[in-house]
mmCIF file of C-alpha atoms and ligand atoms in Angstrom:
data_model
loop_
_atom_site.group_PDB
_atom_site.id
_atom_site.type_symbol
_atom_site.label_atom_id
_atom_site.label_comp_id
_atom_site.label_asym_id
_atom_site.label_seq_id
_atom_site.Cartn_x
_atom_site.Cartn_y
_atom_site.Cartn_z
ATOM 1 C CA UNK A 212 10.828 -116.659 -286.773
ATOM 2 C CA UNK A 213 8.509 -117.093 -283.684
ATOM 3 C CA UNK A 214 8.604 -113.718 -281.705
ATOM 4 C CA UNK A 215 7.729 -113.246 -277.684
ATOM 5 C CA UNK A 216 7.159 -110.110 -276.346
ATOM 6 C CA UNK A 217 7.999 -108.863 -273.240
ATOM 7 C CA UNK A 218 7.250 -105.495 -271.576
ATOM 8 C CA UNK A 219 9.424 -102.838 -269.448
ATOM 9 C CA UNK A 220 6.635 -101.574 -267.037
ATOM 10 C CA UNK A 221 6.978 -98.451 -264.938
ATOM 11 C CA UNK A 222 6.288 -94.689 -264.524
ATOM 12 C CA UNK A 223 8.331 -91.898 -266.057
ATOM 13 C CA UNK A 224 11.887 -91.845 -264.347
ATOM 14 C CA UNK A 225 11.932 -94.922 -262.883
ATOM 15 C CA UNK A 226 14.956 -96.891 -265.179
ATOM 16 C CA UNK A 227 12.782 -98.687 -267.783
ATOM 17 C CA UNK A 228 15.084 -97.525 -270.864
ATOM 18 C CA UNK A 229 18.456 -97.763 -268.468
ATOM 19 C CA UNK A 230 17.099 -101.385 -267.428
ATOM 20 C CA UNK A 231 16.933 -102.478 -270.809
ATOM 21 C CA UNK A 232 20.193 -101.094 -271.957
ATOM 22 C CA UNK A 233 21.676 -103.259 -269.322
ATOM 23 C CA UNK A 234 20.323 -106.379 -270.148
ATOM 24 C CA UNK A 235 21.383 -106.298 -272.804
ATOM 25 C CA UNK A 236 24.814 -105.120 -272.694
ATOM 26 C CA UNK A 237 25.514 -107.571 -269.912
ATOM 27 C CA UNK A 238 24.209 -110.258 -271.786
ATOM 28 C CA UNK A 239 27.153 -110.849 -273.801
ATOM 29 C CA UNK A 240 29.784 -110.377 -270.317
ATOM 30 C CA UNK A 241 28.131 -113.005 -268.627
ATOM 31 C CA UNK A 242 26.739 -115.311 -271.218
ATOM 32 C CA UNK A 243 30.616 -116.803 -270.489
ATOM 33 C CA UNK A 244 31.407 -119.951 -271.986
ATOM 34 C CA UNK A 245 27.512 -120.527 -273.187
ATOM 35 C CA UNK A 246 27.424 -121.132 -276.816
ATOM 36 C CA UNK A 247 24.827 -118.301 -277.068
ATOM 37 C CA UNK A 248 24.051 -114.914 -278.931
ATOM 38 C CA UNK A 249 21.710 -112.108 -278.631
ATOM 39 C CA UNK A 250 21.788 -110.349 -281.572
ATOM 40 C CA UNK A 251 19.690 -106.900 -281.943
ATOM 41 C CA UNK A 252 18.282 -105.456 -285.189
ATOM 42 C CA UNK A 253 20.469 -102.348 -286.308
ATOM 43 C CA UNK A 254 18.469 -99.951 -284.938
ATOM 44 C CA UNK A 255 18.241 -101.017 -281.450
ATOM 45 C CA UNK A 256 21.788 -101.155 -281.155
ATOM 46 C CA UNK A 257 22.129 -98.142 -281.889
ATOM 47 C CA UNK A 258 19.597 -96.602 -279.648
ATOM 48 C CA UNK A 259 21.087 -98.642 -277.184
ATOM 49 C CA UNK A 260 24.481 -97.808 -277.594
ATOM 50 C CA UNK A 261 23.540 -94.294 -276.873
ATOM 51 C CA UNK A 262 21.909 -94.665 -274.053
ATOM 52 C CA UNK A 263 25.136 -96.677 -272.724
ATOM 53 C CA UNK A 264 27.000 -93.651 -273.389
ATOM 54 C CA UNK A 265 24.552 -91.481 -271.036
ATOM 55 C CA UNK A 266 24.568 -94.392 -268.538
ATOM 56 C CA UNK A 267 28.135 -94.058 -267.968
ATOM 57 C CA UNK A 268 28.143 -90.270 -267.767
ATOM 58 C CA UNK A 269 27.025 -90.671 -263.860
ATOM 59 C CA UNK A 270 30.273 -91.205 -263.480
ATOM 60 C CA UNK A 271 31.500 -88.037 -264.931
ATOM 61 C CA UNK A 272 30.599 -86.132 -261.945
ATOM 62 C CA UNK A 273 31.033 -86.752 -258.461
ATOM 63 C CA UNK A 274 27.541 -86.637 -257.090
ATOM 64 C CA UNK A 275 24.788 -86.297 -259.742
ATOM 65 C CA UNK A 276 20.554 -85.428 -259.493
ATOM 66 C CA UNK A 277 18.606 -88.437 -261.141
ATOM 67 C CA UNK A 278 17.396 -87.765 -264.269
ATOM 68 C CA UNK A 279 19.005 -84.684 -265.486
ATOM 69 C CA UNK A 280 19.855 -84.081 -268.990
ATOM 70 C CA UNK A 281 18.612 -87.487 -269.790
ATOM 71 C CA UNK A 282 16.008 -87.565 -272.281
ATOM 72 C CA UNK A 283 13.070 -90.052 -271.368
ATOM 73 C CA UNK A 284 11.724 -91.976 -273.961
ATOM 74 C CA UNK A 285 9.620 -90.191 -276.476
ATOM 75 C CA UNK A 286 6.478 -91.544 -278.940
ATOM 76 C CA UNK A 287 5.908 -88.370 -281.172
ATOM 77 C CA UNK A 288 3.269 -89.804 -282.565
ATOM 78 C CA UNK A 289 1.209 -91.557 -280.651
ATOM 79 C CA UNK A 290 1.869 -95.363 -279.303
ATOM 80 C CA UNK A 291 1.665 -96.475 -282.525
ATOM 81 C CA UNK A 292 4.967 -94.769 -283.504
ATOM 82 C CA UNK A 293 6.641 -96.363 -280.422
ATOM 83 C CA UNK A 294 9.524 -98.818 -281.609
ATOM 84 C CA UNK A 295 10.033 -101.828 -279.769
ATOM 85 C CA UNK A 296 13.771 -103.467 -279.431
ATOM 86 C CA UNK A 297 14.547 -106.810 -280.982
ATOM 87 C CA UNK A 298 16.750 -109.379 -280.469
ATOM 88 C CA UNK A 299 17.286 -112.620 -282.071
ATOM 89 C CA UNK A 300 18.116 -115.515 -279.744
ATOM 90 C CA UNK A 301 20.110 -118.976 -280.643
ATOM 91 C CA UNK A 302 23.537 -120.225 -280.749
ATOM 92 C CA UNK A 303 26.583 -118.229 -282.024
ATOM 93 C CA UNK A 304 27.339 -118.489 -285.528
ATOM 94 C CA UNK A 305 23.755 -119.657 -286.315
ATOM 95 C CA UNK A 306 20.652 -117.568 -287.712
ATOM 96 C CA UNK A 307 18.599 -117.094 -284.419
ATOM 97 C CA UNK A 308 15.658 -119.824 -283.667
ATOM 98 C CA UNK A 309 13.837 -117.042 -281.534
ATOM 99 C CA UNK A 310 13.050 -113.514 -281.266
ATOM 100 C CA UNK A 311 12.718 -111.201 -277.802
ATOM 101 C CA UNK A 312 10.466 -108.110 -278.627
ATOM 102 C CA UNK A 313 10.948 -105.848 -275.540
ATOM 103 C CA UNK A 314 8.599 -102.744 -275.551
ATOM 104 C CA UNK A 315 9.293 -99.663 -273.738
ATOM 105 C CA UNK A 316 7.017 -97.071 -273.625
ATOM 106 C CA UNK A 317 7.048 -93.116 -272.348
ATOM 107 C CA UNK A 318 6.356 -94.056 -268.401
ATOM 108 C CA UNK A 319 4.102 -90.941 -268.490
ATOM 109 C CA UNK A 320 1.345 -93.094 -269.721
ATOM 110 C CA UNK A 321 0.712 -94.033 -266.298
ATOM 111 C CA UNK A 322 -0.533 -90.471 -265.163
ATOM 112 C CA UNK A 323 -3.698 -89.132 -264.931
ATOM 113 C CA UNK A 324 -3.312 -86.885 -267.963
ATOM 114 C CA UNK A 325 -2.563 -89.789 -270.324
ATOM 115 C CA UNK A 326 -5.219 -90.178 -272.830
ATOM 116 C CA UNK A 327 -7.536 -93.229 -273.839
ATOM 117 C CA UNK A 328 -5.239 -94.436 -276.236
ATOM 118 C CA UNK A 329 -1.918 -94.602 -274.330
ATOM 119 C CA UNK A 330 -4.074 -96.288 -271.806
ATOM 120 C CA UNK A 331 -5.994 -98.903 -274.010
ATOM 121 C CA UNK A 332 -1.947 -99.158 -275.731
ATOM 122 C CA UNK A 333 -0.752 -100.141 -272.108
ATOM 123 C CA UNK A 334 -3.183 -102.504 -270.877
ATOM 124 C CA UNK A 335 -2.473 -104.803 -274.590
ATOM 125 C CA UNK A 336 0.849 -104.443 -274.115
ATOM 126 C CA UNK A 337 0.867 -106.207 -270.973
ATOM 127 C CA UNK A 338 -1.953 -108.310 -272.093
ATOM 128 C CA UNK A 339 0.101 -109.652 -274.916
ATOM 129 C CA UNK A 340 3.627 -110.408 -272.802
ATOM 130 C CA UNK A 341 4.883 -113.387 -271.746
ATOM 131 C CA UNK A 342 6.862 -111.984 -269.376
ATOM 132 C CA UNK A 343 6.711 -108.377 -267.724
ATOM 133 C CA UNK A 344 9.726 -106.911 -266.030
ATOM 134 C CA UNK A 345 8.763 -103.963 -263.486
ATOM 135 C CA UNK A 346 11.403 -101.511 -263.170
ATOM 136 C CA UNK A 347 11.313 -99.823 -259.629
ATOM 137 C CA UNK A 348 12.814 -96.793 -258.462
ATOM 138 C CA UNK A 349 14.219 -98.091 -255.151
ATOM 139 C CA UNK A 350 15.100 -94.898 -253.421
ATOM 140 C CA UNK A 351 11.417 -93.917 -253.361
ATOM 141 C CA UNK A 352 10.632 -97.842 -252.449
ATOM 142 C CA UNK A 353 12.866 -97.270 -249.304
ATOM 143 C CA UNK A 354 14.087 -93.620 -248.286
ATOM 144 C CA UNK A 355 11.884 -92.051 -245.783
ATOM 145 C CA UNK A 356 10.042 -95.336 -245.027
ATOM 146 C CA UNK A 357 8.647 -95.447 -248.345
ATOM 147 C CA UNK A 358 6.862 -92.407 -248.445
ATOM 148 C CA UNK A 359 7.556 -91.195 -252.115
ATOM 149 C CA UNK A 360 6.863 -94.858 -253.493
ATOM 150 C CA UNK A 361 3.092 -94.175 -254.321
ATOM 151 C CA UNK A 362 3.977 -90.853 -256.162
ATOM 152 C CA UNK A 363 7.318 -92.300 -258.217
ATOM 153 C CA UNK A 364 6.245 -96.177 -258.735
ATOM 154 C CA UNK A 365 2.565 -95.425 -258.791
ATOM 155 C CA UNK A 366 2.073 -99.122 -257.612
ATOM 156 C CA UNK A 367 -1.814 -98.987 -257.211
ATOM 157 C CA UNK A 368 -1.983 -98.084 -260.688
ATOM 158 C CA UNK A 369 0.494 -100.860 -261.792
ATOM 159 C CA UNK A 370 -2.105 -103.131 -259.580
ATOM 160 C CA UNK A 371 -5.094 -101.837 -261.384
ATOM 161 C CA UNK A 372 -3.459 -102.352 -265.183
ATOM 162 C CA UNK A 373 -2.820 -106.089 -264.276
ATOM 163 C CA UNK A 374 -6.208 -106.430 -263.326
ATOM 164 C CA UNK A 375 -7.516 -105.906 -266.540
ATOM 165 C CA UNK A 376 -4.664 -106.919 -268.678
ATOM 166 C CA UNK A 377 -4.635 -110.571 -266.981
ATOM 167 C CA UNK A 378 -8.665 -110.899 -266.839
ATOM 168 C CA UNK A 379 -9.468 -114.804 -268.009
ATOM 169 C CA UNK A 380 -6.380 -115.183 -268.235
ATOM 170 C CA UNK A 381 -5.597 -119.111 -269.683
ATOM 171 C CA UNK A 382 -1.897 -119.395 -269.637
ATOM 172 C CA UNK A 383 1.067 -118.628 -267.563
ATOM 173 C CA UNK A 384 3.325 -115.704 -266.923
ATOM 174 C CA UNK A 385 6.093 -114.393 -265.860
ATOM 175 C CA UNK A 386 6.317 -110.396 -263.784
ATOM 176 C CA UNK A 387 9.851 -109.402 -262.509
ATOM 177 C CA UNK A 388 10.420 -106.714 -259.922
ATOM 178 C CA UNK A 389 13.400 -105.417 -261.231
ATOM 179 C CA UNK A 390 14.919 -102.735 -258.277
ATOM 180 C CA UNK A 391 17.153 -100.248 -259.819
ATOM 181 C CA UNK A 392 19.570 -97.553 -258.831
ATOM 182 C CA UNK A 393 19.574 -100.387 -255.557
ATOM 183 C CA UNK A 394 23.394 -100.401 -254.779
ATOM 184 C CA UNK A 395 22.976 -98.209 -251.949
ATOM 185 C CA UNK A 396 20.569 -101.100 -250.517
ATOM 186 C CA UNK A 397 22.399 -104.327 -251.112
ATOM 187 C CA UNK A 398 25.253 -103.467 -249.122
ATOM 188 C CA UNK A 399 24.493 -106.216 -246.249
ATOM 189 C CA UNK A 400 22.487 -108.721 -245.473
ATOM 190 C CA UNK A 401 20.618 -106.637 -243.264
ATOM 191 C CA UNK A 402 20.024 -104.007 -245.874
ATOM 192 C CA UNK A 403 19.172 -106.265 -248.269
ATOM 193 C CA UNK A 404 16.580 -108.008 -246.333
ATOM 194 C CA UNK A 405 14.865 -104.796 -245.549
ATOM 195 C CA UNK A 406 14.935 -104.461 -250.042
ATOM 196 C CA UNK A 407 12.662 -107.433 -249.853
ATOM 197 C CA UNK A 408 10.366 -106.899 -247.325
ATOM 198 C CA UNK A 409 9.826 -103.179 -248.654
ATOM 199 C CA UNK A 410 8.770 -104.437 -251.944
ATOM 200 C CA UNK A 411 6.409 -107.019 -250.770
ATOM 201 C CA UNK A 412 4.971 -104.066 -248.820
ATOM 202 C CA UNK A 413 5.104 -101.662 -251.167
ATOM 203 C CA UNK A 414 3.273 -104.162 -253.883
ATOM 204 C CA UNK A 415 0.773 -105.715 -251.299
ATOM 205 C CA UNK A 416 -1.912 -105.121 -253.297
ATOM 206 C CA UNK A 417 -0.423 -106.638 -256.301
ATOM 207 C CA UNK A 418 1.148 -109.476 -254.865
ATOM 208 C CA UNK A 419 -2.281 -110.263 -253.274
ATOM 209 C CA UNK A 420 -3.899 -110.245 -256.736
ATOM 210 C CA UNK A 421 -1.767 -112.320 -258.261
ATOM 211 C CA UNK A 422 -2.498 -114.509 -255.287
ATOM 212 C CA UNK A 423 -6.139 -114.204 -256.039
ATOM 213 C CA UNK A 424 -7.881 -118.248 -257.071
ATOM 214 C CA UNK A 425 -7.982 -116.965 -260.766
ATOM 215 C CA UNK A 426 -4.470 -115.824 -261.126
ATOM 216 C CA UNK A 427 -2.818 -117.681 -258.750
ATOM 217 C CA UNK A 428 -1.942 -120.826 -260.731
ATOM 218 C CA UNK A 429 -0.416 -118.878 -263.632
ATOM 219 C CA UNK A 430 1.762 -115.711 -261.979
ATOM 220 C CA UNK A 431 5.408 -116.552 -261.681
ATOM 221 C CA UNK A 432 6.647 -113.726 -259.622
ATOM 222 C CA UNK A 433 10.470 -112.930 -259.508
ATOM 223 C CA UNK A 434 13.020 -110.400 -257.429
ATOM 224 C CA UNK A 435 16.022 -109.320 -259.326
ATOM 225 C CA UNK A 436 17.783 -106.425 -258.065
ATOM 226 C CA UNK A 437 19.704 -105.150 -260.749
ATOM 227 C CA UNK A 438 22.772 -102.544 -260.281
ATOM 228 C CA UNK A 439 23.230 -101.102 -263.691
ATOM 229 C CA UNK A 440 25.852 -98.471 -262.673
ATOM 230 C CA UNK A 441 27.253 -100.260 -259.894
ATOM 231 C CA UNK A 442 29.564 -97.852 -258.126
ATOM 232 C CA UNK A 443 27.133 -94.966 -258.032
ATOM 233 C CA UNK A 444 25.174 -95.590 -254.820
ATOM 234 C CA UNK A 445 22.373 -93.166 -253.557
ATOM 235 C CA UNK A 446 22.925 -90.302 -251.734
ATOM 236 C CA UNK A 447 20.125 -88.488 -250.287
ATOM 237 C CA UNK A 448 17.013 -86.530 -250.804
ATOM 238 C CA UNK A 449 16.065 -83.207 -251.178
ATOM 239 C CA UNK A 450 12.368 -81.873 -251.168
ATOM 240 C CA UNK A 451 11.748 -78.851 -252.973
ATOM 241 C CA UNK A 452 9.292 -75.893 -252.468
ATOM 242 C CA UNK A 453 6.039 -77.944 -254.190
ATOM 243 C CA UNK A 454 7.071 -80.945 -252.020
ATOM 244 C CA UNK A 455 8.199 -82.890 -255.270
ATOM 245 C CA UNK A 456 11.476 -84.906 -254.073
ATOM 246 C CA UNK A 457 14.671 -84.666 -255.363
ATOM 247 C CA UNK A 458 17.427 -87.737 -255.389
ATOM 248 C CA UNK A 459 21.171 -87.486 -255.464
ATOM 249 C CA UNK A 460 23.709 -90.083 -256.389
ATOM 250 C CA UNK A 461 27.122 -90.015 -255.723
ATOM 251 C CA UNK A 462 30.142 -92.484 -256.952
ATOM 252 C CA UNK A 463 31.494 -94.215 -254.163
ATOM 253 C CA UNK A 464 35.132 -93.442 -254.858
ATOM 254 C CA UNK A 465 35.908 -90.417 -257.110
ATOM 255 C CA UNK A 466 38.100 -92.788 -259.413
ATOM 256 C CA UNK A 467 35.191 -95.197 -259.226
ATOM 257 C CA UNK A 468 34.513 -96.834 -262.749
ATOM 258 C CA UNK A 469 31.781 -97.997 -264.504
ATOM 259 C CA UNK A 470 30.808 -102.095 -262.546
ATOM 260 C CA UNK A 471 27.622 -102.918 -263.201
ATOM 261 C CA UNK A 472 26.306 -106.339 -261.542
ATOM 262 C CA UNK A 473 23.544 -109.131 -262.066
ATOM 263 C CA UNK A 474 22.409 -106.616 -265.577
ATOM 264 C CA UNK A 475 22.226 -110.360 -267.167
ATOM 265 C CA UNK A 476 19.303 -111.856 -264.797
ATOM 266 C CA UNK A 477 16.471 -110.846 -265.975
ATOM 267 C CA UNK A 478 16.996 -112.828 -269.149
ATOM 268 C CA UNK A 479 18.209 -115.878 -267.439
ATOM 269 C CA UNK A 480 14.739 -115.817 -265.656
ATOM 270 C CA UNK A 481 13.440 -115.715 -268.983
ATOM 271 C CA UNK A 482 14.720 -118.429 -270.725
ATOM 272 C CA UNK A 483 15.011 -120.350 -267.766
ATOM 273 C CA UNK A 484 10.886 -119.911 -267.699
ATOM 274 C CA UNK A 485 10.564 -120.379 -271.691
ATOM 275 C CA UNK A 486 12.642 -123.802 -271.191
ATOM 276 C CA UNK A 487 10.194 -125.431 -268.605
ATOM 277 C CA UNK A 488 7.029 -124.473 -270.954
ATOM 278 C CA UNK A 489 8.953 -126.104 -273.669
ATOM 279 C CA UNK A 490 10.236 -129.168 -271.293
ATOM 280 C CA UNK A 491 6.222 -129.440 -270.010
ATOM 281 C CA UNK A 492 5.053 -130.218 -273.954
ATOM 282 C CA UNK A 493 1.245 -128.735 -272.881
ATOM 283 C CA UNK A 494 -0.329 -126.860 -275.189
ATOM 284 C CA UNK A 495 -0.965 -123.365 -274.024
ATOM 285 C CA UNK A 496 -1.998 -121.432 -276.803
ATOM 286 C CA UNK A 497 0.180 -118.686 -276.401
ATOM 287 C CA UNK A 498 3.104 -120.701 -275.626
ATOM 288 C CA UNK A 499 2.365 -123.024 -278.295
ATOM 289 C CA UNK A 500 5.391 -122.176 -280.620
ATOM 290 C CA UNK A 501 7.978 -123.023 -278.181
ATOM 291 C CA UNK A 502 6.855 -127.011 -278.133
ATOM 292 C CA UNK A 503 8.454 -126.820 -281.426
ATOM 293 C CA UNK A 504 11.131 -124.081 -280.322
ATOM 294 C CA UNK A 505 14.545 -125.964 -279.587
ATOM 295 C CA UNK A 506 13.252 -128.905 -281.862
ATOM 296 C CA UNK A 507 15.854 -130.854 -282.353
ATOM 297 C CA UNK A 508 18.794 -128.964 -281.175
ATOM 298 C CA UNK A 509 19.943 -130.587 -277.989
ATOM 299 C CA UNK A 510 23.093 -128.562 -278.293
ATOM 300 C CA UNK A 511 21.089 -125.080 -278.336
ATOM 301 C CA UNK A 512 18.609 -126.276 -275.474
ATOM 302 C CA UNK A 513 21.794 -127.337 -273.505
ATOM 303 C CA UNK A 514 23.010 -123.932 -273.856
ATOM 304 C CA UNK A 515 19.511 -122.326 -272.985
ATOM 305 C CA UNK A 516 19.968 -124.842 -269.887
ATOM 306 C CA UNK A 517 23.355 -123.782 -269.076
ATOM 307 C CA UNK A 518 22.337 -120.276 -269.091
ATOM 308 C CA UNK A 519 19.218 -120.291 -267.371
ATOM 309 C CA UNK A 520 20.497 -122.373 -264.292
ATOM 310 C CA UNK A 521 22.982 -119.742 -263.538
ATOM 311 C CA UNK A 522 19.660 -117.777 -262.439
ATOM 312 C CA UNK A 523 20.302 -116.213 -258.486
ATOM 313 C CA UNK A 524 18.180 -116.899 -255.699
ATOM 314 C CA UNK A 525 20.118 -115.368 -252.493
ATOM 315 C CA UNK A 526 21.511 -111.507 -252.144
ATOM 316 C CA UNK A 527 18.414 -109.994 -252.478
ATOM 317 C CA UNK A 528 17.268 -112.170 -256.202
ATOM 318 C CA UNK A 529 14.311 -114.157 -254.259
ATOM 319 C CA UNK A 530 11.569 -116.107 -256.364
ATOM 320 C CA UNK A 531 8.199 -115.283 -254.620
ATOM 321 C CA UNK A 532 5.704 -117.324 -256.146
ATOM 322 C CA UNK A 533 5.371 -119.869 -258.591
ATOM 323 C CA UNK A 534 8.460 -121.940 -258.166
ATOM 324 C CA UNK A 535 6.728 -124.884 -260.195
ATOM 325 C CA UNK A 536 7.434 -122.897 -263.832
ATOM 326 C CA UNK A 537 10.837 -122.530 -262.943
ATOM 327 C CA UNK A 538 11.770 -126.224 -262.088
ATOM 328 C CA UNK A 539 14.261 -127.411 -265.335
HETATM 329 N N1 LIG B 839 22.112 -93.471 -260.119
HETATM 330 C C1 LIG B 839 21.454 -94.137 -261.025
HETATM 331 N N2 LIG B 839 20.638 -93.473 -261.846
HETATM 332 C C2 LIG B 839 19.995 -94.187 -262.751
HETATM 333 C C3 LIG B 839 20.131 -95.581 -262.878
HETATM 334 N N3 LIG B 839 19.322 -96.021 -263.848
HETATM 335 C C4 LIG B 839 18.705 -94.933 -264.329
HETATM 336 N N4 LIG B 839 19.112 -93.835 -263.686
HETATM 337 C C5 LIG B 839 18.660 -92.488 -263.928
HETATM 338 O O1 LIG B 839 17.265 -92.477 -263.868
HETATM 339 C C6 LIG B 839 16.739 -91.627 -264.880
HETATM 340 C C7 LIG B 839 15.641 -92.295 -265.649
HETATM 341 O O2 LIG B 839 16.070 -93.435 -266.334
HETATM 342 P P1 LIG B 839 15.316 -93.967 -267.648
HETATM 343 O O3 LIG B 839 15.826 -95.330 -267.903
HETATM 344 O O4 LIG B 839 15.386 -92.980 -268.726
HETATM 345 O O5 LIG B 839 13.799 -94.048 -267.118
HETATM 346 P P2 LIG B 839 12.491 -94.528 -267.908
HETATM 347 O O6 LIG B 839 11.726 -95.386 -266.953
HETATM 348 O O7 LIG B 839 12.843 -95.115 -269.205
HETATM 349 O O8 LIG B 839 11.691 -93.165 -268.077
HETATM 350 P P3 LIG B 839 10.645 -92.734 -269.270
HETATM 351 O O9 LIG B 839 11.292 -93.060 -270.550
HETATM 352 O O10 LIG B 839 10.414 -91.275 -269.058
HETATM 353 O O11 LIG B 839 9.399 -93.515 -269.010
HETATM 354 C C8 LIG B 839 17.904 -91.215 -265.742
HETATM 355 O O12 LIG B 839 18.215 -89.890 -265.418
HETATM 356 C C9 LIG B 839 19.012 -92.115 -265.343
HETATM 357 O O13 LIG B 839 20.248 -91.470 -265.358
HETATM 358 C C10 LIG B 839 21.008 -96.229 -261.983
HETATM 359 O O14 LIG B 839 21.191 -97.425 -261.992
HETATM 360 N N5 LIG B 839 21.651 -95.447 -261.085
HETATM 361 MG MG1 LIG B 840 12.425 -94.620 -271.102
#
C-alpha cells in the first residue's frame, strides 16, 4: 500500500499528541454520510484511546493548570524508537487504497539541549512530509500581547528547520497552523480576527520564507483552529518566581461536557490537497503514487471529494497562500 507521511510539528507542551488524538477521533463523527474509513493499526488505537481518556479528564475539575499529570510523549531510545501512528484510508467495508503515517515526536527536540541526532531526526522528518501540521499553543500566541510565544512555540526555530528541510525543494506541500486550546479566542468575530492576525505576526518570519521565489510556488499554507476540548476555555496566567508562565483552564459551565469542534479539518485539508495532485496528473516525484491512487474508483474519489469540500474557510479556518493546490 502507498504510504504518505505527515508530521505533528511543535515544542514540548504545545498539543501535538492531543491534536492528533482529535483528528482522529473526530474523523469518524463528521465523516457523516461519506462512504469513508480511517482505520488505525492496533497499536495506535490504543495509544490513542488513552490519551482520549486524559483529554477528557479536563473536565474532571473545574479549573485545571495545562499540562499536569499528563505525560508528554516519550522516545526511550533515541528517535529511532519513536513509533509513528497509522491509518489506512479508503471506503468502508474495503481494504484501504492508502496509508496516513503521522509522526509525533518528544517536542523537546526543539531546545537547545537536544542532541545532533534528534535534530538531524527532525529536519528528515519534515523533509520527507507531504503535509506538516503545526500545533500552536494559542494562549502564549495571544495572552499578554504575545509575549510568551517565542519561549512556548519557539517560532524562529520552527522558521529555521523549514529552511533546511525544504532546501531545493521540487514538489509541493502542504503546512497547517493548527491553534489549539483556542476556544477562549473564537468567541466573536472580533476575537477571532485578532487569532489571525496574531499568527501571521507571530510566524512573520516563516510566512515570509515560504513567500521567498524558491518556495513560493510550492507552500500551501492553511489556518485551522481546532478546539479539541471545546468547553474548556482559557483562564488566565500566572508567572512564577523564575518568570516561567503558568496557564489555567477552566470549563465554562461546571456541568460542561466534553464538545469538541472542527477536530476533523485538518484531514479534510489533506485529502482535499492529495485529490488536486491526483486530479493535476503531473508527475512530481514524490507525489507520483497518487496518479495511480483512486485509479479507477470513481465511487472512492467521489467520497474523497465529498469529504474534502466540506473543508472551512470563515470563523477563523483562513487559507493563506497557495489557493491553486486546493482548487477540486
Ligand atoms: N485546555 C486545554 N488543554 C489542552 C488541550 N490540548 C492539550 N492540552 C494540554 O496541553 C498539554 C500538552 O499536550 P500534549 O498533546 O501532550 O503536547 P505535546 O505537544 O504532544 O507535547 P510533547 O509530547 O511533550 O512534545 C496537556 O497537559 C494537555 O492536557 C486543549 O485543547 N485544551
Ligand atoms: Mg506529545
Amino acid at each position: 500500500m502507498q504510504e504518505l507521511q505527515i508530521t505533528m510539528l511543535g515544542p514540548t507542551g504545545v498539543g501535538k499528541t492531543t491534536l492528533l488524538t482529535a483528528i482522529y477521533e473526530q474523523f469518524e463523527t463528521n465523516v457523516g454520510l461519506t462512504d469513508l474509513q480511517l482505520t488505525p493499526d492496533d497499536e495506535s488505537a490504543a495509544i490513542l484511546q488513552d490519551r482520549l481518556i486524559e483529554l477528557k479528564s479536563l473536565l474532571d475539575v473545574f479549573e485545571a493548570r495545562g499540562r499536569q499529570g499528563i505525560q508528554g510523549t516519550e522516545a526511550i531510545a533515541g528517535p529511532e524508537s519513536l513509533r509513528s501512528f497509522t491509518f489506512g484510508l479508503g471506503k468502508k467495508g474495503i481494504t484501504p487504497s492508502l496509508q496516513l503515517r503521522f509522526c509525533d515526536y518528544p517536542g523537546g527536540y526543539h531546545e537547545t539541549k537536544a542532541n545532533a541526532a534528534e535534530k538531524k531526526f527532525l529536519t528528515e522528518l519534515v523533509r520527507d512530509s507531504a503535509v506538516v501540521l503545526i500545533a500552536i499553543d494559542t494562549p502564549a500566541l495571544m495572552e499578554r500581547k504575545g509575549k510568551y510565544h517565542e519561549k512556548i512555540n519557539r517560532p524562529s526555530q520552527i522558521k529555521d528547520l523549514f529552511k533546511k528541510a525544504y532546501q531545493d525543494l521540487e514538489s509541493p506541500r502542504m503546512v497547517i497552523f493548527a491553534p489549539i486550546k483556542c476556544e477562549k479566542y473564537l468567541k466573536n468575530d472580533q476575537s477571532t480576527k485578532e487569532l489571525l492576525a496574531q499568527i501571521q505576526k507571530g510566524y512573520d518570519l516563516l510566512l515570509q520564507l515560504f513567500n521567498s521565489e524558491q518556495l513560493s510556488p510550492w507552500i500551501v499554507n492553511v489556518v485551522t483552529p481546532i478546539q479539541t476540548v471545546g468547553s474548556v476555555h482559557f483562564s488566565r496566567l500566572e508567572v512564577d518566581e523564575y518568570n516561567n508562565p503558568r496557564f489555567y483552564f477552566r470549563k465554562i459551565r461546571h456541568d460542561a461536557e466534553y464538545s469538541p469542534q472542527d477536530s476533523e479539518q485538518p484531514l479534510r485539508y489533506l485529502l482535499r490537497f492529495l485529490l488536486k495532485l491526483h486530479l493535476d496528473n503531473r508527475s512530481w516525484g514524490f507525489f507520483n503514487f497518487l496518479r495511480s491512487w483512486l485509479g479507477i474508483d470513481q465511487y472512492l474519489q467521489k467520497a474523497v471529494e465529498e469529504f474534502a469540500r466540506g473543508s472551512k474557510t470563515s470563523g477563523g479556518f483562513r487559507v493563506l497562500k497557495g489557493d491553486r493546490w486546493l482548487d477540486i
